[in-house]
Short mmCIF file of C-alpha atoms in Angstrom, two decimals:
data_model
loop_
_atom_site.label_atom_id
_atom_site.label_comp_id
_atom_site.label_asym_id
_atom_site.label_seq_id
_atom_site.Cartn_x
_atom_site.Cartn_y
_atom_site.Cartn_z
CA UNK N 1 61.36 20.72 7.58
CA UNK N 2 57.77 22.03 8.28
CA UNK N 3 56.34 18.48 9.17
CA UNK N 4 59.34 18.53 11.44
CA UNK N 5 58.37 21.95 12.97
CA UNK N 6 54.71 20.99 13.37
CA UNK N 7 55.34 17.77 15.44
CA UNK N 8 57.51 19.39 17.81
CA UNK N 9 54.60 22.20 18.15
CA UNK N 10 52.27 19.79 18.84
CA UNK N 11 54.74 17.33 21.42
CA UNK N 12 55.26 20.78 23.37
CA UNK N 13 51.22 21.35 23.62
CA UNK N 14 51.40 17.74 24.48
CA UNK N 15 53.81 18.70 27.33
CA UNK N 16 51.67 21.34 28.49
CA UNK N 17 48.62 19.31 28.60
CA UNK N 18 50.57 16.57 30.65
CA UNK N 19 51.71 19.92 33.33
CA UNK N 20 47.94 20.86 33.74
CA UNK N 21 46.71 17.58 34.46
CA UNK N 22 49.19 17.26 36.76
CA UNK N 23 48.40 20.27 38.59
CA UNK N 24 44.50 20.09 37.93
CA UNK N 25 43.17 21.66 40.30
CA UNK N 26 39.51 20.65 38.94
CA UNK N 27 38.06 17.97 36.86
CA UNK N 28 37.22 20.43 34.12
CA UNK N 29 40.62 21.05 33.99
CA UNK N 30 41.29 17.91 33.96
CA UNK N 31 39.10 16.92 30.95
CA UNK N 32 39.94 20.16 28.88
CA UNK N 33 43.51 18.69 29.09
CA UNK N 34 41.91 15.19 28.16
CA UNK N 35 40.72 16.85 25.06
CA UNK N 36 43.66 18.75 24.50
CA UNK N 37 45.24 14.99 23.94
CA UNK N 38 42.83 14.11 21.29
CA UNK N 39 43.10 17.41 19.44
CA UNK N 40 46.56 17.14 20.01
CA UNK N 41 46.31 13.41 18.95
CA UNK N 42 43.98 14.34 15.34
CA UNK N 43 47.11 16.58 14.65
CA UNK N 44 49.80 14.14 14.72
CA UNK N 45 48.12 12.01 12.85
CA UNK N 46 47.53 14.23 10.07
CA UNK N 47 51.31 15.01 10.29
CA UNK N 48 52.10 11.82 10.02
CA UNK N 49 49.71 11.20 7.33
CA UNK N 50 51.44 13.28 5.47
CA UNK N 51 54.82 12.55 6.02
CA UNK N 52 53.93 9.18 5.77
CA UNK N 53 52.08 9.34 2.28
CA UNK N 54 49.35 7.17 4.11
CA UNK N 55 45.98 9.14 3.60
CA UNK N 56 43.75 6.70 5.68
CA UNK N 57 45.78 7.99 8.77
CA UNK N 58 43.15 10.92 8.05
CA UNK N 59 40.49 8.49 8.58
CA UNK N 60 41.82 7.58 11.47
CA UNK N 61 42.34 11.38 12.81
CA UNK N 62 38.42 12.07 11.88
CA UNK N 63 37.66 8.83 13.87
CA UNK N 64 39.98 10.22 16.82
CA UNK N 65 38.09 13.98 16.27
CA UNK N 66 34.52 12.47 16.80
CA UNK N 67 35.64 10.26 19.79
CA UNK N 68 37.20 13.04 21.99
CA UNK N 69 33.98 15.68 20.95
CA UNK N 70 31.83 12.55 21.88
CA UNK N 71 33.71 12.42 25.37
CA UNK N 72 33.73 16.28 26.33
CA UNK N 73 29.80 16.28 25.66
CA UNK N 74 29.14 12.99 28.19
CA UNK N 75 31.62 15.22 30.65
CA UNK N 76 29.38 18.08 30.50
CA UNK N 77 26.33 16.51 30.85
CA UNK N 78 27.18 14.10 33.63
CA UNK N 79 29.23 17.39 35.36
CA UNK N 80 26.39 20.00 35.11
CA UNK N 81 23.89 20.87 37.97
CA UNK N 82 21.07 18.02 38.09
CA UNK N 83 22.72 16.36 35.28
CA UNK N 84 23.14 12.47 36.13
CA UNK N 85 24.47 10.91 32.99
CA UNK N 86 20.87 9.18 31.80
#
């Protein structure tokens, strides 16, 4: 019943994520939603992980974790003032 709870917790932020890159209005917006998807992402696969009885689903979710931190860091450099990327 919990794992149940917890998935629908995390489709509804998933749901809210989709709204505000709808409406934007920014690119940081935009990519905080982005990484709202992977966080949101890393959690349903733990979930499922454990529902599942499949531990290297955690693996997986750490992979997942690393990728979207990875991603928000290029965004941030390439986005700040004089920042090209290189």
């Amino acid at each position: 019943m919990t794992l149940d709870a917890a998935a629908l917790l995390l489709l509804v932020t998933l749901l809210v994520g989709l709204a505000r890159v709808h409406r934007g209005p920014t690119a940081a917006d935009r990519m905080l939603a982005a990484q709202l998807f992977g966080t949101t992402g890393v959690g349903m696969l733990a979930v499922l992980a454990v529902a599942e009885g499949r531990p290297a689903l955690l693996d997986v979710a750490l992979a997942l974790a690393v990728l979207a931190a990875i991603t928000v860091v290029a965004f941030a450099r390439r986005a700040a003032p004089g920042g090209g990327g290189a």
